[in-house]
Amino acid sequence: MQIFEPWLMPLAILASFFLFKLILRPLIRKLLMLFAAKLSASSVQGILDASKAPADFILAVLAFFFALMVSPLESMTNHILMKHLIRSCVIISIFWTFFNLVSSTHDIFLKVLSSFAIRLDAVLSNIISTFLQFFILAVGFAMIVSEWGYDINGFIAGLSLGGLAVSLAAKDALANVFGSIIILMDKPFVIGDWIETLGVEGTVEKISLRSTSIRTYPEALVYLPNSLLANTLIANYSRRSKRRIEFTLSIADSTPSEKLEHALADIRSYITEHPRIYSNNFNVNFDAFGEKSLNIYIFCYSKTTVYLEFLKIKEELNFALLEIMTKHQIASSSTSTNIYFNNPAAPGTSKQQ
């Protein structure tokens, strides 16, 4: 029994750690949720989740250290190696927490920015989070290196030279990264927009650090480097407030001028009264004489940019034109073709229209 007596206190300390982990920590979590009433439950939960693993790690290290201090192996705690090890574990737990907080408190970060009327694109905020996590890892690693007695200045100089070498080797990749940041800040387009650029037309599906993917009409997925997109002309058709309807209606060249005038008046009246066509900017005119037709030029704008709705408005206009032409007994130029043939039984030529 006397053999185990020196180890009773160390075992009690380790048991206390596990007791704290199983019983007391849930109570502390509930108390923190009550005191953090100004934050949303999801935000508090994110902070707690971020600190859970680092807290377990450092508490286990400290429990082991204190247990060692009251054990027969107490002399080990005075060793310089043990001190460096404990301090390194503390540094790891602190920066581990910061690293987790960057991702778990992402929504809190966006809410804070929105309170200052600053809105960030989701992709851009993810890029910022990635850079912050890389910065936290670099600083934490530098502090651990410094703790073990290595020259931090030499490390930073080496990191700078290494960074220069990497930047020279990956110049195009860095150009794409900065291009993506410019795109996300200026917002010439967002995911879901219909754009045309560099000979490619389609819907934007994804904006990544390297490229932007565009889905074309043939369902092909085209990847364009962000460095090119940031320095080229982009036509964003989703940003327009209206869509143009423009075509020429060809009618028979035998149509009397009086019928043509009445038809033009009815077409203008229909466009003026249509609820989804702008009535303050349109043209309906007898435009020109065709080879065997009279050409009516029709130009107007729909009040929608949604493609399927736009097609529906064009369909309504086309049906209205058919009704107007039927009402005034006007034939299209395609139905007035003259056909000539020879009759061998009688001299001359007969004509059928």
XYZ file of C-alpha atoms in Angstrom:
353
model
C 0.000 0.000 0.000
C 2.868 2.347 0.775
C 4.170 1.763 -2.745
C 1.036 3.328 -4.283
C 0.622 6.113 -1.706
C 2.928 8.638 -3.506
C 0.813 8.210 -6.647
C -2.567 8.876 -5.019
C -2.354 12.653 -5.405
C -1.262 12.533 -9.082
C -4.087 10.110 -9.816
C -6.536 12.405 -8.012
C -5.449 15.332 -10.199
C -5.928 13.286 -13.367
C -9.307 12.082 -12.104
C -10.316 15.699 -11.433
C -9.514 16.567 -15.016
C -11.795 13.837 -16.368
C -14.482 14.824 -13.841
C -14.288 18.414 -15.037
C -14.548 17.254 -18.625
C -17.611 15.077 -18.013
C -19.589 17.116 -15.461
C -18.434 20.678 -14.997
C -17.813 21.636 -18.617
C -21.477 21.260 -19.709
C -22.474 23.512 -16.793
C -19.917 26.136 -17.781
C -21.181 25.941 -21.360
C -24.737 26.702 -20.216
C -23.567 29.631 -18.100
C -21.676 31.104 -21.040
C -24.766 30.768 -23.214
C -26.756 32.750 -20.622
C -24.174 35.526 -20.243
C -23.717 35.914 -24.004
C -27.305 36.996 -24.575
C -26.300 39.670 -27.082
C -24.921 37.049 -29.444
C -27.008 34.507 -31.281
C -27.048 30.935 -30.047
C -25.292 29.757 -33.219
C -22.500 32.318 -32.719
C -21.902 31.256 -29.107
C -22.015 27.624 -30.179
C -19.413 28.386 -32.833
C -17.079 29.965 -30.260
C -17.512 27.027 -27.892
C -16.902 24.494 -30.646
C -13.768 26.363 -31.723
C -12.302 26.300 -28.225
C -13.382 22.767 -27.262
C -10.474 20.741 -28.675
C -7.727 23.260 -27.738
C -9.143 23.553 -24.201
C -9.198 19.768 -23.787
C -5.629 19.601 -25.045
C -4.165 22.261 -22.731
C -6.129 21.032 -19.701
C -4.830 17.511 -20.286
C -1.262 18.845 -20.572
C -1.609 20.940 -17.397
C -3.232 18.055 -15.516
C -0.348 15.814 -16.505
C 2.170 18.517 -15.488
C 0.596 19.144 -12.062
C 0.266 15.415 -11.463
C 3.926 15.072 -12.288
C 4.804 17.865 -9.834
C 3.321 15.964 -6.863
C 4.615 12.585 -7.968
C 7.928 10.883 -7.220
C 9.059 12.121 -10.645
C 8.742 15.750 -9.557
C 12.339 16.505 -10.552
C 11.386 16.128 -14.220
C 9.245 19.263 -14.033
C 12.319 21.377 -13.359
C 14.059 20.193 -16.485
C 14.442 22.886 -19.156
C 13.090 20.508 -21.793
C 9.839 20.091 -19.833
C 9.435 23.871 -19.487
C 9.886 24.395 -23.227
C 7.431 21.585 -23.899
C 4.735 23.048 -21.610
C 5.130 26.546 -23.062
C 4.966 25.139 -26.585
C 1.737 23.322 -25.710
C 0.247 26.570 -24.371
C 1.203 28.375 -27.597
C -0.275 25.559 -29.679
C -3.580 25.647 -27.779
C -3.878 29.449 -28.081
C -3.217 29.573 -31.827
C -5.277 26.429 -32.367
C -8.206 28.298 -30.821
C -7.623 31.346 -33.035
C -7.364 29.109 -36.097
C -10.708 27.469 -35.317
C -12.354 30.796 -34.472
C -11.634 32.172 -37.942
C -13.842 29.526 -39.545
C -16.406 28.924 -36.781
C -17.129 32.644 -36.228
C -17.363 33.402 -39.935
C -21.009 34.485 -39.605
C -20.173 36.793 -36.680
C -17.479 38.439 -38.781
C -19.955 39.087 -41.605
C -22.533 40.508 -39.171
C -19.991 42.904 -37.675
C -19.059 44.138 -41.144
C -22.707 44.514 -42.155
C -23.304 46.723 -39.095
C -20.777 49.134 -40.655
C -22.571 48.911 -44.031
C -19.788 46.699 -45.416
C -20.930 43.664 -47.373
C -18.567 40.915 -48.430
C -19.167 38.255 -51.028
C -19.216 34.742 -49.560
C -16.333 33.668 -51.789
C -14.260 36.733 -50.827
C -14.900 36.188 -47.124
C -13.709 32.587 -47.506
C -10.528 33.835 -49.175
C -9.939 36.272 -46.297
C -10.524 33.456 -43.794
C -7.969 31.281 -45.596
C -5.342 34.033 -45.496
C -6.038 34.676 -41.797
C -5.641 30.994 -40.988
C -2.354 30.876 -42.893
C -1.157 33.978 -40.996
C -2.115 32.402 -37.645
C -0.217 29.217 -38.514
C 2.867 31.205 -39.547
C 2.902 33.341 -36.374
C 2.272 30.330 -34.126
C 5.040 28.348 -35.778
C 7.420 31.311 -35.421
C 6.646 31.602 -31.695
C 7.266 27.896 -31.128
C 10.563 28.130 -33.016
C 11.527 31.126 -30.867
C 10.566 29.233 -27.684
C 13.054 26.491 -28.491
C 15.868 28.995 -28.894
C 16.068 29.318 -32.660
C 16.702 32.727 -34.232
C 13.343 34.111 -35.299
C 14.980 36.737 -37.533
C 16.694 34.058 -39.554
C 13.411 32.205 -39.856
C 11.632 35.343 -41.113
C 14.446 36.061 -43.581
C 14.281 32.499 -44.858
C 10.519 32.740 -45.100
C 10.862 35.965 -47.094
C 13.350 34.420 -49.511
C 11.210 31.334 -49.824
C 8.158 33.474 -50.417
C 9.990 35.402 -53.118
C 11.018 32.184 -54.841
C 7.493 30.815 -54.656
C 6.004 34.072 -55.930
C 8.353 34.073 -58.927
C 7.597 30.439 -59.681
C 3.855 30.884 -59.243
C 3.414 34.330 -60.793
C 0.396 33.287 -62.866
C -1.260 31.599 -59.894
C -0.841 34.741 -57.778
C -2.184 36.857 -60.642
C -5.304 34.672 -60.667
C -5.703 35.055 -56.894
C -5.505 38.844 -57.096
C -7.808 38.745 -60.105
C -10.408 36.836 -58.085
C -10.150 39.416 -55.280
C -10.686 42.251 -57.788
C -13.700 40.458 -59.274
C -15.230 39.828 -55.856
C -14.629 43.417 -54.714
C -15.813 45.201 -57.884
C -18.580 42.640 -58.563
C -18.804 42.946 -62.375
C -20.764 39.711 -62.053
C -21.884 37.276 -59.374
C -22.789 33.604 -59.396
C -25.921 33.101 -61.495
C -25.358 36.078 -63.830
C -25.531 35.668 -67.590
C -22.383 37.225 -69.081
C -20.381 37.372 -72.293
C -16.603 37.815 -72.291
C -13.571 36.606 -74.246
C -15.842 34.965 -76.814
C -17.698 32.943 -74.156
C -21.365 33.469 -73.276
C -23.251 31.717 -70.502
C -24.165 31.583 -66.818
C -21.566 32.018 -64.063
C -21.540 28.861 -61.933
C -18.493 29.273 -59.693
C -15.829 31.837 -58.768
C -12.723 30.269 -57.246
C -9.248 31.552 -56.412
C -7.891 30.460 -59.783
C -10.714 30.660 -62.303
C -14.362 31.393 -63.015
C -16.517 28.642 -64.512
C -19.215 29.570 -67.040
C -21.929 27.215 -68.272
C -22.609 27.860 -71.973
C -25.806 27.118 -73.911
C -24.491 23.777 -75.270
C -24.019 22.827 -71.566
C -20.225 23.014 -71.841
C -18.407 24.237 -68.725
C -15.730 26.795 -69.616
C -13.026 27.808 -67.126
C -11.585 31.307 -67.562
C -8.533 32.489 -65.564
C -9.420 35.307 -63.174
C -6.325 37.266 -64.210
C -7.821 37.612 -67.711
C -11.338 38.405 -66.498
C -10.053 41.175 -64.234
C -8.551 42.980 -67.245
C -11.079 42.496 -70.031
C -14.477 43.745 -71.174
C -17.449 41.901 -69.668
C -21.033 42.212 -70.881
C -23.388 41.375 -68.001
C -26.832 40.770 -69.469
C -28.332 40.081 -66.040
C -27.757 43.703 -65.012
C -30.050 45.188 -67.639
C -33.545 46.262 -66.655
C -35.210 45.364 -69.969
C -34.767 43.227 -73.088
C -35.062 44.352 -76.679
C -37.599 42.975 -79.133
C -36.668 43.843 -82.710
C -37.698 42.302 -86.024
C -39.080 43.052 -89.494
C -42.545 41.884 -90.520
C -42.829 41.361 -94.297
C -46.310 41.571 -95.826
C -47.546 41.159 -99.384
C -46.545 43.970 -101.728
C -50.137 44.091 -103.016
C -51.452 45.345 -99.654
C -53.367 48.632 -100.073
C -51.901 51.623 -98.238
C -55.141 52.163 -96.299
C -55.033 48.646 -94.827
C -51.352 49.102 -94.014
C -52.032 52.337 -92.127
C -54.836 50.734 -90.089
C -52.635 47.734 -89.281
C -49.791 49.992 -88.128
C -52.196 51.903 -85.872
C -53.487 48.657 -84.311
C -49.952 47.369 -83.701
C -48.965 50.643 -82.010
C -52.113 50.530 -79.886
C -51.410 46.933 -78.814
C -47.831 47.720 -77.750
C -48.957 50.842 -75.870
C -51.549 48.879 -73.884
C -49.429 45.783 -73.191
C -48.643 45.703 -69.439
C -45.207 44.113 -69.867
C -43.894 46.221 -72.761
C -42.529 49.743 -72.297
C -44.915 52.145 -74.045
C -42.605 55.182 -73.955
C -39.884 53.790 -76.193
C -40.954 51.784 -79.244
C -41.115 52.040 -83.026
C -43.648 50.595 -85.461
C -43.081 51.929 -88.973
C -43.476 51.071 -92.634
C -39.748 50.791 -93.112
C -38.891 49.746 -96.666
C -39.925 48.062 -99.909
C -38.660 44.532 -100.214
C -38.156 42.606 -103.433
C -41.730 41.305 -103.248
C -42.872 42.667 -99.913
C -43.616 45.674 -97.768
C -41.474 45.665 -94.634
C -42.781 46.797 -91.232
C -40.066 47.518 -88.667
C -41.058 46.702 -85.044
C -38.859 47.694 -82.106
C -39.748 47.720 -78.383
C -38.527 46.682 -74.914
C -39.963 44.091 -72.540
C -40.150 44.929 -68.830
C -38.516 41.662 -67.820
C -35.037 40.221 -68.291
C -36.012 36.653 -67.401
C -35.556 34.674 -70.585
C -38.663 32.471 -70.382
C -40.883 35.449 -69.534
C -39.293 37.373 -72.403
C -40.157 34.544 -74.819
C -43.745 34.575 -73.547
C -44.060 38.316 -74.267
C -42.684 37.802 -77.793
C -45.180 34.996 -78.320
C -48.072 37.232 -77.215
C -46.895 39.949 -79.606
C -46.639 37.495 -82.510
C -50.159 36.163 -81.917
C -51.442 39.751 -81.766
C -49.766 40.487 -85.115
C -51.462 37.433 -86.648
C -54.858 38.628 -85.404
C -54.273 42.143 -86.739
C -53.207 40.823 -90.158
C -56.256 38.519 -90.278
C -58.542 41.375 -89.205
C -57.356 43.603 -92.054
C -57.011 40.733 -94.560
C -53.294 41.254 -95.003
C -51.183 38.357 -96.271
C -47.555 37.786 -95.437
C -45.071 38.033 -98.271
C -44.460 34.264 -98.208
C -48.095 33.492 -99.160
C -48.111 35.726 -102.226
C -45.627 33.784 -104.368
C -46.517 33.759 -108.061
C -46.237 30.388 -109.847
C -45.924 30.330 -113.659
C -46.267 27.215 -115.864
C -46.656 26.434 -119.607
C -49.880 24.917 -121.004
C -48.987 22.728 -124.015
C -52.637 22.552 -125.176
C -52.915 26.286 -125.770
C -50.429 28.857 -126.941
C -49.158 31.490 -124.543
C -48.677 31.378 -120.829
C -51.292 31.090 -118.090
C -50.769 32.401 -114.585
C -52.113 31.085 -111.279
C -51.733 32.996 -108.052
